[in-house]
Tab-separated table of C-alpha atoms and ligand atoms in Angstrom:
chain	number	residue	atom	x	y	z
A	1	MET	CA	47.796	39.067	-111.269
A	2	ALA	CA	49.373	39.127	-107.717
A	3	LYS	CA	51.335	36.115	-106.831
A	4	LEU	CA	51.547	35.081	-103.224
A	5	THR	CA	54.040	31.976	-102.563
A	6	ILE	CA	53.791	30.082	-99.140
A	7	ARG	CA	56.861	29.097	-98.156
A	8	VAL	CA	55.686	26.172	-95.537
A	9	GLU	CA	58.798	24.722	-94.532
A	10	ASP	CA	60.208	27.984	-93.788
A	11	ARG	CA	59.547	28.676	-90.135
A	12	VAL	CA	59.714	32.109	-88.576
A	13	GLY	CA	58.913	30.567	-84.969
A	14	THR	CA	55.681	29.593	-83.141
A	15	ILE	CA	53.319	32.427	-82.886
A	16	SER	CA	52.645	33.046	-79.066
A	17	PRO	CA	49.063	32.790	-78.529
A	18	MET	CA	49.365	35.756	-76.372
A	19	VAL	CA	49.944	38.237	-79.371
A	20	TYR	CA	46.232	38.286	-79.609
A	21	GLY	CA	45.997	39.845	-76.068
A	22	HIS	CA	43.645	42.426	-74.542
A	23	PHE	CA	44.446	45.673	-72.380
A	24	ALA	CA	41.968	47.075	-69.636
A	25	GLU	CA	42.408	50.236	-67.826
A	26	HIS	CA	40.129	52.019	-64.976
A	27	LEU	CA	39.777	54.735	-67.511
A	28	GLY	CA	36.459	55.882	-68.862
A	29	ARG	CA	33.856	53.108	-69.375
A	30	CYS	CA	36.419	50.349	-70.005
A	31	ILE	CA	36.193	48.589	-66.622
A	32	TYR	CA	32.920	50.322	-65.017
A	33	GLU	CA	29.663	49.519	-67.479
A	34	GLY	CA	32.183	47.634	-70.389
A	35	LEU	CA	33.595	44.793	-68.360
A	36	TRP	CA	31.826	45.333	-64.922
A	37	VAL	CA	28.506	46.317	-64.242
A	38	GLY	CA	27.907	44.800	-60.505
A	39	GLU	CA	25.666	42.030	-59.423
A	40	GLY	CA	22.419	44.454	-58.904
A	41	SER	CA	22.738	45.721	-62.321
A	42	PRO	CA	19.655	45.030	-64.931
A	43	ILE	CA	22.288	44.885	-67.387
A	44	PRO	CA	23.159	40.530	-67.819
A	45	ASN	CA	25.976	39.734	-65.739
A	46	THR	CA	27.572	36.475	-63.965
A	47	ARG	CA	28.862	37.604	-60.801
A	48	GLY	CA	29.267	41.541	-61.712
A	49	VAL	CA	30.828	40.676	-64.886
A	50	ARG	CA	28.841	41.753	-67.896
A	51	ALA	CA	27.810	38.981	-69.647
A	52	ASP	CA	27.816	40.101	-73.309
A	53	THR	CA	31.365	41.796	-73.189
A	54	ALA	CA	32.702	38.848	-71.407
A	55	SER	CA	31.003	36.252	-74.345
A	56	ALA	CA	32.344	38.486	-76.902
A	57	LEU	CA	36.174	38.166	-75.214
A	58	ARG	CA	35.539	34.216	-74.885
A	59	ARG	CA	34.731	34.001	-78.371
A	60	LEU	CA	38.021	35.175	-79.547
A	61	GLY	CA	39.844	33.367	-77.513
A	62	ALA	CA	41.425	35.832	-75.629
A	63	PRO	CA	44.269	34.312	-74.399
A	64	VAL	CA	45.474	37.267	-72.083
A	65	LEU	CA	44.047	40.674	-70.443
A	66	ARG	CA	46.631	43.076	-68.837
A	67	TRP	CA	45.010	44.836	-66.179
A	68	PRO	CA	44.938	47.656	-64.098
A	69	GLY	CA	46.511	50.412	-66.413
A	70	GLY	CA	47.739	52.028	-67.966
A	71	CYS	CA	48.916	55.031	-66.273
A	72	PHE	CA	46.519	53.909	-63.345
A	73	ALA	CA	48.702	51.262	-62.469
A	74	ASP	CA	51.631	53.591	-60.914
A	75	ASP	CA	48.860	55.332	-58.932
A	76	TYR	CA	46.855	52.506	-57.768
A	77	HIS	CA	47.346	50.497	-54.024
A	78	TRP	CA	45.989	47.284	-54.690
A	79	ARG	CA	45.055	47.089	-51.066
A	80	ASP	CA	42.029	49.818	-51.745
A	81	GLY	CA	40.361	47.151	-54.449
A	82	ILE	CA	40.113	43.603	-51.656
A	83	GLY	CA	37.559	43.232	-49.204
A	84	PRO	CA	33.796	44.040	-48.986
A	85	ARG	CA	32.946	46.236	-51.940
A	86	ASP	CA	31.220	49.001	-49.838
A	87	ALA	CA	33.998	49.265	-47.316
A	88	ARG	CA	36.619	50.051	-50.121
A	89	PRO	CA	37.777	53.611	-50.371
A	90	ARG	CA	36.493	56.147	-52.838
A	91	ARG	CA	39.986	57.659	-54.661
A	92	VAL	CA	40.837	60.131	-57.413
A	93	ASN	CA	41.658	58.532	-60.395
A	94	LEU	CA	44.324	61.194	-61.163
A	95	TRP	CA	45.225	60.222	-64.628
A	96	TRP	CA	41.855	59.853	-66.062
A	97	HIS	CA	40.664	62.730	-63.797
A	98	ASP	CA	37.665	60.828	-61.985
A	99	GLU	CA	36.758	59.059	-59.288
A	100	GLU	CA	37.619	55.178	-58.585
A	101	SER	CA	34.863	53.203	-56.736
A	102	ASN	CA	37.253	50.602	-56.108
A	103	HIS	CA	34.524	48.172	-56.636
A	104	PHE	CA	36.620	46.422	-59.253
A	105	GLY	CA	39.762	44.953	-57.444
A	106	THR	CA	41.727	41.987	-57.572
A	107	HIS	CA	39.022	39.478	-56.759
A	108	GLU	CA	37.037	40.876	-59.776
A	109	PHE	CA	39.774	40.659	-61.903
A	110	ILE	CA	40.635	37.114	-61.533
A	111	GLU	CA	36.504	36.433	-62.001
A	112	LEU	CA	36.656	38.273	-65.414
A	113	CYS	CA	39.722	36.258	-66.456
A	114	ARG	CA	37.729	33.245	-65.140
A	115	GLN	CA	34.689	33.786	-67.070
A	116	THR	CA	36.589	34.766	-70.358
A	117	GLY	CA	39.361	32.115	-70.417
A	118	ALA	CA	42.042	34.930	-70.489
A	119	GLU	CA	45.637	34.734	-68.362
A	120	PRO	CA	45.223	37.524	-65.951
A	121	TYR	CA	48.619	40.277	-66.489
A	122	ILE	CA	48.938	42.509	-63.651
A	123	CYS	CA	51.087	45.691	-63.789
A	124	LEU	CA	52.390	46.595	-60.478
A	125	ASN	CA	52.943	50.447	-59.308
A	126	VAL	CA	56.415	51.766	-59.521
A	127	GLY	CA	55.851	55.214	-59.902
A	128	SER	CA	54.138	55.851	-56.336
A	129	GLY	CA	54.618	52.520	-55.203
A	130	THR	CA	57.096	50.408	-53.177
A	131	PRO	CA	58.816	46.996	-53.689
A	132	ASP	CA	56.747	45.844	-51.008
A	133	GLU	CA	53.609	46.496	-51.750
A	134	ALA	CA	54.337	44.893	-55.034
A	135	ALA	CA	56.081	41.904	-53.569
A	136	ALA	CA	52.713	41.639	-51.129
A	137	TRP	CA	50.232	41.702	-54.296
A	138	VAL	CA	52.443	38.535	-55.758
A	139	GLU	CA	52.112	36.636	-52.289
A	140	TYR	CA	48.472	37.724	-52.000
A	141	CYS	CA	47.629	36.279	-55.774
A	142	ASN	CA	50.080	33.207	-55.634
A	143	TRP	CA	51.256	32.055	-52.045
A	144	ALA	CA	50.028	28.626	-51.817
A	145	GLY	CA	50.765	28.252	-48.404
A	146	ALA	CA	49.438	29.549	-44.853
A	147	THR	CA	51.086	32.945	-44.866
A	148	ALA	CA	48.649	35.922	-43.517
A	149	ARG	CA	48.312	37.152	-47.152
A	150	SER	CA	47.461	34.197	-48.290
A	151	ALA	CA	45.240	33.695	-45.539
A	152	GLU	CA	43.527	36.904	-46.160
A	153	ARG	CA	42.832	36.191	-49.866
A	154	GLY	CA	41.313	32.673	-48.569
A	155	ALA	CA	39.061	35.032	-46.179
A	156	ASN	CA	37.873	37.092	-49.099
A	157	GLY	CA	36.693	34.154	-50.900
A	158	SER	CA	39.834	32.686	-52.984
A	159	PRO	CA	41.869	29.826	-50.960
A	160	GLU	CA	42.994	28.883	-53.968
A	161	PRO	CA	46.234	31.151	-55.357
A	162	PHE	CA	45.092	32.837	-58.576
A	163	ARG	CA	48.499	31.644	-60.334
A	164	VAL	CA	49.190	34.923	-62.000
A	165	ARG	CA	52.150	34.154	-64.248
A	166	TYR	CA	52.475	37.763	-66.023
A	167	TRP	CA	53.699	40.617	-63.886
A	168	GLY	CA	54.420	44.325	-65.376
A	169	VAL	CA	56.914	46.197	-63.187
A	170	GLY	CA	55.200	49.382	-63.902
A	171	ASN	CA	53.886	51.001	-67.094
A	172	GLU	CA	55.488	54.097	-69.086
A	173	ASN	CA	58.053	55.042	-66.333
A	174	TRP	CA	59.663	57.226	-68.614
A	175	GLY	CA	56.002	59.395	-68.381
A	176	CYS	CA	53.015	58.870	-66.430
A	177	GLY	CA	54.699	55.875	-64.456
A	178	GLY	CA	57.256	58.296	-62.099
A	179	ARG	CA	59.195	60.455	-65.213
A	180	PHE	CA	62.197	58.267	-64.582
A	181	ALA	CA	65.367	58.513	-67.131
A	182	PRO	CA	66.476	55.254	-68.087
A	183	ASP	CA	69.075	54.533	-65.828
A	184	ASP	CA	67.209	55.336	-62.598
A	185	TYR	CA	64.335	52.983	-63.630
A	186	ALA	CA	66.798	50.299	-64.075
A	187	ARG	CA	67.907	51.030	-60.278
A	188	GLU	CA	64.346	50.815	-59.402
A	189	TYR	CA	63.191	48.125	-61.587
A	190	ARG	CA	66.120	45.855	-60.069
A	191	ARG	CA	64.728	46.822	-56.527
A	192	PHE	CA	60.980	45.583	-56.930
A	193	ALA	CA	62.311	42.635	-59.167
A	194	CYS	CA	64.415	41.094	-56.241
A	195	TYR	CA	61.538	40.663	-54.313
A	196	LEU	CA	59.127	39.680	-56.564
A	197	GLN	CA	60.072	35.781	-57.567
A	198	GLY	CA	60.235	34.443	-54.024
A	199	ARG	CA	56.834	35.306	-53.135
A	200	SER	CA	55.068	33.226	-55.706
A	201	SER	CA	54.140	29.900	-55.341
A	202	THR	CA	54.191	29.289	-58.946
A	203	PRO	CA	56.609	30.444	-61.944
A	204	ILE	CA	56.372	34.182	-62.711
A	205	GLU	CA	57.430	36.110	-65.681
A	206	LEU	CA	58.502	39.745	-65.305
A	207	ILE	CA	58.119	42.266	-67.831
A	208	ALA	CA	59.898	45.537	-67.785
A	209	CYS	CA	59.186	48.859	-69.210
A	210	GLY	CA	60.666	49.764	-72.450
A	211	HIS	CA	60.320	52.573	-74.917
A	212	THR	CA	60.186	53.127	-79.054
A	213	THR	CA	63.451	55.104	-78.507
A	214	PRO	CA	66.073	52.850	-78.677
A	215	ASP	CA	68.378	54.944	-76.515
A	216	TRP	CA	65.896	54.504	-73.942
A	217	ASN	CA	65.971	50.694	-73.978
A	218	ARG	CA	69.876	50.447	-74.076
A	219	ARG	CA	70.271	52.875	-71.040
A	220	PHE	CA	67.871	51.054	-68.817
A	221	LEU	CA	69.352	47.143	-70.028
A	222	GLU	CA	73.154	48.721	-69.495
A	223	THR	CA	72.318	49.771	-65.908
A	224	LEU	CA	70.186	46.744	-64.963
A	225	GLY	CA	73.400	44.827	-66.030
A	226	ASP	CA	71.444	41.421	-64.692
A	227	MET	CA	69.725	40.020	-67.268
A	228	ARG	CA	68.413	37.138	-65.131
A	229	MET	CA	66.118	39.528	-63.653
A	230	LEU	CA	63.921	39.938	-66.781
A	231	ASP	CA	61.976	37.762	-69.183
A	232	HIS	CA	60.170	40.512	-71.734
A	233	LEU	CA	60.732	44.046	-72.432
A	234	SER	CA	57.429	46.005	-73.565
A	235	VAL	CA	56.626	49.133	-75.839
A	236	HIS	CA	53.947	51.136	-76.698
A	237	ARG	CA	53.091	52.285	-79.870
A	238	TYR	CA	49.514	54.404	-80.934
A	239	TYR	CA	48.865	56.351	-84.445
A	240	ASN	CA	46.455	58.200	-86.183
A	241	CYS	CA	46.052	60.316	-89.307
A	242	GLY	CA	42.893	62.473	-89.911
A	243	HIS	CA	39.855	61.889	-87.890
A	244	ALA	CA	38.177	58.517	-86.984
A	245	VAL	CA	35.394	58.414	-89.734
A	246	GLU	CA	36.101	61.722	-91.694
A	247	PHE	CA	39.745	61.296	-93.031
A	248	THR	CA	40.843	61.657	-96.956
A	249	ASP	CA	41.990	58.975	-98.947
A	250	THR	CA	45.828	60.148	-98.573
A	251	GLU	CA	45.326	60.130	-94.538
A	252	TYR	CA	43.888	56.348	-95.311
A	253	TYR	CA	46.697	55.220	-96.948
A	254	ASN	CA	49.274	57.692	-94.620
A	255	LEU	CA	47.865	55.747	-91.592
A	256	TYR	CA	49.631	52.244	-92.460
A	257	PRO	CA	53.082	53.261	-92.408
A	258	ARG	CA	52.715	54.916	-88.963
A	259	ALA	CA	50.860	51.827	-87.698
A	260	LEU	CA	53.797	49.835	-89.435
A	261	GLN	CA	56.449	51.570	-87.332
A	262	VAL	CA	55.480	49.035	-84.540
A	263	GLU	CA	57.928	46.357	-86.519
A	264	ASN	CA	61.082	48.578	-86.569
A	265	ASP	CA	59.880	49.149	-82.572
A	266	ILE	CA	59.993	45.379	-82.315
A	267	VAL	CA	63.222	44.853	-84.496
A	268	ASP	CA	65.134	47.604	-82.351
A	269	ALA	CA	63.852	46.169	-78.659
A	270	ALA	CA	65.109	42.379	-79.771
A	271	ASN	CA	68.355	44.071	-81.266
A	272	THR	CA	69.015	45.655	-77.956
A	273	LEU	CA	67.704	42.863	-76.026
A	274	ALA	CA	70.256	40.551	-77.789
A	275	VAL	CA	73.062	42.977	-76.983
A	276	PHE	CA	72.873	42.341	-73.341
A	277	ASN	CA	71.384	38.714	-73.205
A	278	ARG	CA	73.940	36.570	-71.843
A	279	THR	CA	71.435	34.531	-69.831
A	280	GLY	CA	70.823	31.634	-73.045
A	281	ARG	CA	67.357	32.286	-72.182
A	282	LYS	CA	65.080	33.765	-74.710
A	283	LEU	CA	64.214	37.208	-74.149
A	284	GLY	CA	61.066	38.369	-75.610
A	285	VAL	CA	59.435	41.517	-76.646
A	286	ILE	CA	55.922	42.685	-75.615
A	287	VAL	CA	53.778	45.573	-77.305
A	288	ASP	CA	51.591	45.898	-74.507
A	289	GLU	CA	49.835	48.724	-75.901
A	290	TRP	CA	48.846	49.467	-79.517
A	291	GLY	CA	46.173	50.427	-81.793
A	292	VAL	CA	44.703	53.796	-83.110
A	293	TRP	CA	44.521	56.767	-80.880
A	294	HIS	CA	41.630	59.324	-82.967
A	295	PRO	CA	41.965	62.934	-81.954
A	296	GLU	CA	38.026	62.102	-80.950
A	297	ALA	CA	38.964	60.160	-77.838
A	298	ARG	CA	40.264	62.729	-75.159
A	299	ASN	CA	40.273	62.658	-71.769
A	300	ASP	CA	36.807	64.431	-71.151
A	301	ASN	CA	34.859	61.594	-72.968
A	302	GLY	CA	37.005	58.362	-71.603
A	303	LEU	CA	39.257	58.034	-74.883
A	304	TRP	CA	35.943	57.034	-76.900
A	305	GLN	CA	36.502	56.864	-80.695
A	306	ARG	CA	34.290	55.502	-83.562
A	307	ASN	CA	36.053	52.447	-85.145
A	308	THR	CA	35.840	51.794	-88.326
A	309	LEU	CA	36.448	49.417	-91.164
A	310	ARG	CA	39.735	51.165	-91.568
A	311	ASP	CA	40.984	50.499	-88.162
A	312	ALA	CA	40.495	46.771	-88.513
A	313	LEU	CA	42.477	47.005	-91.680
A	314	VAL	CA	45.148	48.545	-90.166
A	315	ALA	CA	45.156	46.064	-87.277
A	316	ALA	CA	45.010	43.503	-89.445
A	317	ALA	CA	48.255	44.830	-91.216
A	318	VAL	CA	49.875	45.036	-87.801
A	319	PHE	CA	48.846	41.201	-86.780
A	320	ASP	CA	50.848	40.411	-89.984
A	321	ALA	CA	53.700	42.303	-88.591
A	322	PHE	CA	53.373	40.223	-85.363
A	323	ASN	CA	53.294	37.361	-86.816
A	324	ARG	CA	56.340	37.935	-89.467
A	325	HIS	CA	58.195	38.465	-85.573
A	326	ALA	CA	56.878	35.629	-84.217
A	327	ASP	CA	60.331	34.751	-83.234
A	328	VAL	CA	60.670	37.803	-80.744
A	329	VAL	CA	57.237	39.155	-80.111
A	330	THR	CA	56.016	37.185	-77.074
A	331	MET	CA	53.102	39.043	-76.498
A	332	ALA	CA	50.695	42.118	-77.463
A	333	ASN	CA	47.524	43.787	-76.141
A	334	ILE	CA	45.483	46.133	-77.775
A	335	ALA	CA	44.530	49.253	-75.980
A	336	GLN	CA	41.662	48.934	-74.631
A	337	THR	CA	39.359	45.903	-74.716
A	338	ILE	CA	35.587	47.642	-74.335
A	339	ASN	CA	34.706	51.270	-74.789
A	340	VAL	CA	38.151	53.206	-75.024
A	341	LEU	CA	40.458	53.622	-77.782
A	342	GLN	CA	40.679	50.783	-80.435
A	343	CYS	CA	38.228	48.639	-78.558
A	344	ILE	CA	36.684	44.720	-79.332
A	345	ALA	CA	33.157	46.176	-78.481
A	346	GLN	CA	31.157	49.367	-77.696
A	347	THR	CA	28.392	49.814	-75.155
A	348	ASP	CA	25.700	52.107	-74.465
A	349	GLY	CA	23.383	51.119	-71.588
A	350	GLU	CA	21.929	47.394	-72.410
A	351	LYS	CA	23.295	47.878	-75.867
A	352	THR	CA	26.469	46.386	-76.974
A	353	TRP	CA	28.239	46.038	-80.586
A	354	LEU	CA	31.234	44.525	-82.117
A	355	THR	CA	33.503	46.808	-84.047
A	356	PRO	CA	35.193	45.779	-87.226
A	357	THR	CA	38.282	45.805	-85.090
A	358	CYS	CA	36.818	42.584	-83.291
A	359	HIS	CA	35.992	41.023	-86.423
A	360	ALA	CA	39.797	41.469	-87.428
A	361	PHE	CA	40.206	39.517	-84.251
A	362	GLU	CA	38.204	36.481	-85.304
A	363	LEU	CA	39.883	36.206	-88.756
A	364	TYR	CA	43.036	36.186	-87.335
A	365	LYS	CA	42.766	33.813	-84.506
A	366	GLY	CA	43.337	30.554	-86.112
A	367	HIS	CA	47.103	32.245	-86.311
A	368	MET	CA	47.438	31.452	-82.159
A	369	GLY	CA	49.781	28.948	-81.407
A	370	ASN	CA	50.680	28.007	-85.027
A	371	ALA	CA	54.479	28.023	-86.515
A	372	SER	CA	54.473	31.388	-88.784
A	373	VAL	CA	55.470	30.466	-92.129
A	374	ARG	CA	57.557	32.782	-94.556
A	375	VAL	CA	55.525	34.383	-97.213
A	376	GLU	CA	56.597	36.091	-100.940
A	377	LEU	CA	54.472	38.568	-102.460
A	378	ASP	CA	55.590	39.343	-106.618
A	379	ASP	CA	53.634	41.781	-108.541
A	380	VAL	CA	51.692	43.746	-105.983
A	381	PRO	CA	51.106	47.353	-107.135
A	382	ALA	CA	51.908	49.751	-104.403
A	383	ALA	CA	50.158	53.367	-103.446
A	384	ASP	CA	51.957	56.638	-102.465
A	385	ALA	CA	52.085	57.301	-98.762
A	386	ARG	CA	53.749	59.090	-96.305
A	387	LYS	CA	55.215	58.306	-92.642
A	388	ALA	CA	54.616	60.225	-89.513
A	389	ASP	CA	57.830	62.295	-90.145
A	390	GLY	CA	56.910	62.930	-93.878
A	391	ALA	CA	58.631	60.822	-95.880
A	392	ALA	CA	57.230	59.168	-98.737
A	393	VAL	CA	57.052	55.559	-99.250
A	394	GLN	CA	55.553	52.790	-101.817
A	395	LEU	CA	52.962	50.772	-99.514
A	396	PRO	CA	52.445	47.521	-101.502
A	397	ILE	CA	48.561	46.867	-101.511
A	398	LEU	CA	48.748	43.402	-99.702
A	399	SER	CA	49.459	42.634	-96.522
A	400	ALA	CA	49.914	38.946	-95.736
A	401	SER	CA	50.967	36.228	-92.973
A	402	ALA	CA	50.163	32.553	-92.856
A	403	SER	CA	51.186	29.740	-90.631
A	404	VAL	CA	50.516	26.109	-89.969
A	405	SER	CA	48.912	24.355	-86.971
A	406	PRO	CA	51.318	22.165	-84.731
A	407	ASP	CA	49.945	18.861	-86.275
A	408	SER	CA	50.864	20.726	-89.427
A	409	LYS	CA	47.388	19.701	-91.454
A	410	ARG	CA	46.424	23.014	-91.210
A	411	LEU	CA	47.332	26.185	-92.981
A	412	ILE	CA	46.028	29.882	-92.647
A	413	LEU	CA	46.533	32.410	-94.360
A	414	THR	CA	45.362	36.206	-94.006
A	415	VAL	CA	45.772	38.326	-97.093
A	416	GLN	CA	44.555	42.242	-96.860
A	417	ASN	CA	43.500	44.005	-100.104
A	418	LEU	CA	44.453	47.629	-98.718
A	419	HIS	CA	43.915	49.465	-101.994
A	420	LEU	CA	41.014	51.629	-101.612
A	421	LYS	CA	39.225	51.696	-105.205
A	422	GLU	CA	40.902	48.507	-106.705
A	423	PRO	CA	39.823	44.862	-106.366
A	424	CYS	CA	43.199	42.418	-106.358
A	425	GLU	CA	43.629	39.413	-108.044
A	426	LEU	CA	45.562	37.061	-106.328
A	427	GLU	CA	47.086	33.684	-106.809
A	428	VAL	CA	48.439	31.844	-104.323
A	429	ARG	CA	50.828	28.794	-104.266
A	430	LEU	CA	52.235	26.681	-101.567
A	431	ARG	CA	56.137	25.572	-101.859
A	432	ASN	CA	56.742	22.276	-100.371
A	433	ALA	CA	53.233	21.306	-99.706
A	434	ALA	CA	49.435	21.950	-101.582
A	435	ALA	CA	46.447	22.582	-100.036
A	436	GLY	CA	43.304	20.479	-99.809
A	437	LYS	CA	40.122	21.497	-99.023
A	438	ALA	CA	39.703	25.616	-98.348
A	439	ALA	CA	37.263	27.833	-96.791
A	440	ALA	CA	37.886	31.669	-96.665
A	441	LYS	CA	35.718	34.528	-94.868
A	442	VAL	CA	36.081	38.421	-95.733
A	443	LEU	CA	35.229	41.345	-93.946
A	444	THR	CA	34.570	44.630	-96.212
A	445	ALA	CA	32.305	47.058	-96.446
A	446	GLY	CA	30.757	49.633	-98.984
A	447	ASP	CA	32.950	52.156	-97.518
A	448	VAL	CA	36.033	51.824	-95.193
A	449	ARG	CA	34.523	54.554	-93.418
A	450	ASP	CA	31.711	52.366	-92.028
A	451	HIS	CA	31.605	51.508	-88.385
A	452	ASN	CA	28.841	49.361	-86.060
A	453	GLY	CA	26.707	51.185	-83.671
A	454	PRO	CA	23.795	50.784	-81.438
A	455	ASP	CA	21.160	51.043	-84.868
A	456	ALA	CA	23.806	48.880	-86.963
A	457	PRO	CA	25.235	46.868	-84.816
A	458	ASN	CA	26.271	44.235	-88.025
A	459	LYS	CA	27.416	46.832	-90.751
A	460	VAL	CA	30.590	45.557	-90.862
A	461	ARG	CA	31.016	42.007	-90.488
A	462	PRO	CA	32.819	39.305	-91.811
A	463	LYS	CA	31.031	36.731	-94.588
A	464	ARG	CA	31.748	33.371	-96.418
A	465	PHE	CA	34.325	33.870	-99.555
A	466	GLU	CA	34.416	31.656	-102.442
A	467	LEU	CA	37.884	30.816	-103.637
A	468	ALA	CA	38.622	29.046	-106.848
A	469	ALA	CA	41.387	26.466	-107.283
A	470	LYS	CA	43.365	26.123	-110.795
A	471	ARG	CA	46.277	24.005	-111.389
A	472	GLY	CA	47.338	23.651	-108.245
A	473	ALA	CA	47.125	27.067	-106.759
A	474	LEU	CA	43.965	29.159	-104.912
A	475	HIS	CA	42.740	32.335	-106.860
A	476	ALA	CA	40.753	34.908	-105.365
A	477	THR	CA	39.861	38.275	-106.087
A	478	LEU	CA	39.917	40.555	-103.075
A	479	PRO	CA	37.666	43.501	-103.117
A	480	PRO	CA	38.868	46.972	-102.449
A	481	HIS	CA	39.624	47.472	-98.960
A	482	SER	CA	38.894	43.878	-97.853
A	483	LEU	CA	40.739	41.245	-95.550
A	484	LEU	CA	40.539	37.756	-96.210
A	485	SER	CA	40.882	34.787	-94.042
A	486	ILE	CA	41.396	31.630	-95.615
A	487	GLU	CA	41.769	27.879	-93.740
A	488	ALA	CA	43.317	24.610	-95.990
A	489	GLU	CA	43.676	21.290	-95.586
A	490	LEU	CA	47.773	20.911	-95.699
A	491	ARG	CA	48.758	18.153	-97.947
B	1	AHR	O1	45.899	53.451	-72.915
B	1	AHR	C1	45.853	54.609	-72.776
B	1	AHR	C2	47.323	55.368	-71.899
B	1	AHR	O2	48.111	55.192	-73.130
B	1	AHR	C3	47.893	54.195	-71.412
B	1	AHR	O3	47.201	54.197	-69.857
B	1	AHR	C4	49.212	54.727	-71.401
B	1	AHR	O4	49.813	53.801	-70.842
B	1	AHR	C5	49.411	55.064	-72.297
B	1	AHR	O5	49.855	56.249	-72.633
């Protein structure tokens, strides 16, 4: 029997709610059709925002939404997306080989955030923009006084400032965001950051573009010098192995180490920040794009792919990694919330269905804002797997994380049996506390390749799960390829 001990007193840090965040780009059917249908659409909407997908985000308590890209951000000029919609210019959507109507712009984005409850996170254009254009956008959104730009916002229907707190200074600036060398980006970053802070009436936080190669981060921070100009450093992590639905058992196991590479990305970025940070302030690591990118998601289909139970389980293992590093991870944003890559919902005309990944978010949402506590796993069998570079690894078949509510009255444990064929008997014990009344939900399906679709929207969904309590411990038999979420009173 596998044993899991929760060290209730051994706190890692507060799990920032922002870790369960989302990302939406002008790409494929993410914005248009996925989130925005316009007021005149027969698809139910509230002031143009698609009602069913907005409600899915609201149900998850979506804490933050990153926009407008992605690669799109560094070719986006925000003035194109304000003012009367029918007068907005139609442009080329460079990176996604499409045309952009600009019907969804800053005001529509803020409307979407208000309807879903998400904090807005705007990514600025560094690659093809100027510091002046970026600073003007901050002022347009956040200035509470009576400047020409805040008056223009008022004239466009929003006298109250938008109070956007999170601002990304470019996206993937080592690639589609201008193909900068790290030191050139550092100089550019400094120039942009210099003009942003003072344009907002409310506090803002700046996010610099990092990389999964630690050398980029080191060279960027070395050249930047002044760490007061930055609040967070971001990295992106995508992965795949085999196809979206057709994959072998070996490919299933091999996907885990590829996804969990994100843990090394986080540790590397945090360590590099620690070397240069002399500010006494905490600087965070943000994973503002992550998820599985199957070969089926291509430019010509708007990066659309099927999302199976496997994707949800692997996402859960990534959530566990975020929880384990709650002391440094300040935000994460799955790519991309609707219809694109590892999304939480997909649409086909009027029809919408939730993906298994949405249900994984649901089972983890109780962790938001809790204190992450250490978990020990013993007597856990392992499966053979290989990393992306071919190196053999032993993959423990259990992945878990636990957290305690701010009032220390509730515990949440998420635990996954990732074995494809074998159930796993588990005993859960608490150190320095006892569990009272507990309830659990399980996410699993007959086959790990199962997924939801327009004709079977609920094939994969969470169900209630019965736990047993024996001699001060909780007992559960986790089905193969399943994810369990347990909420218990703490005594
Ligand atoms: O999410 C799709 C793309 O992946 C984003 O636009 C880009 O930042 C990343 O390379």
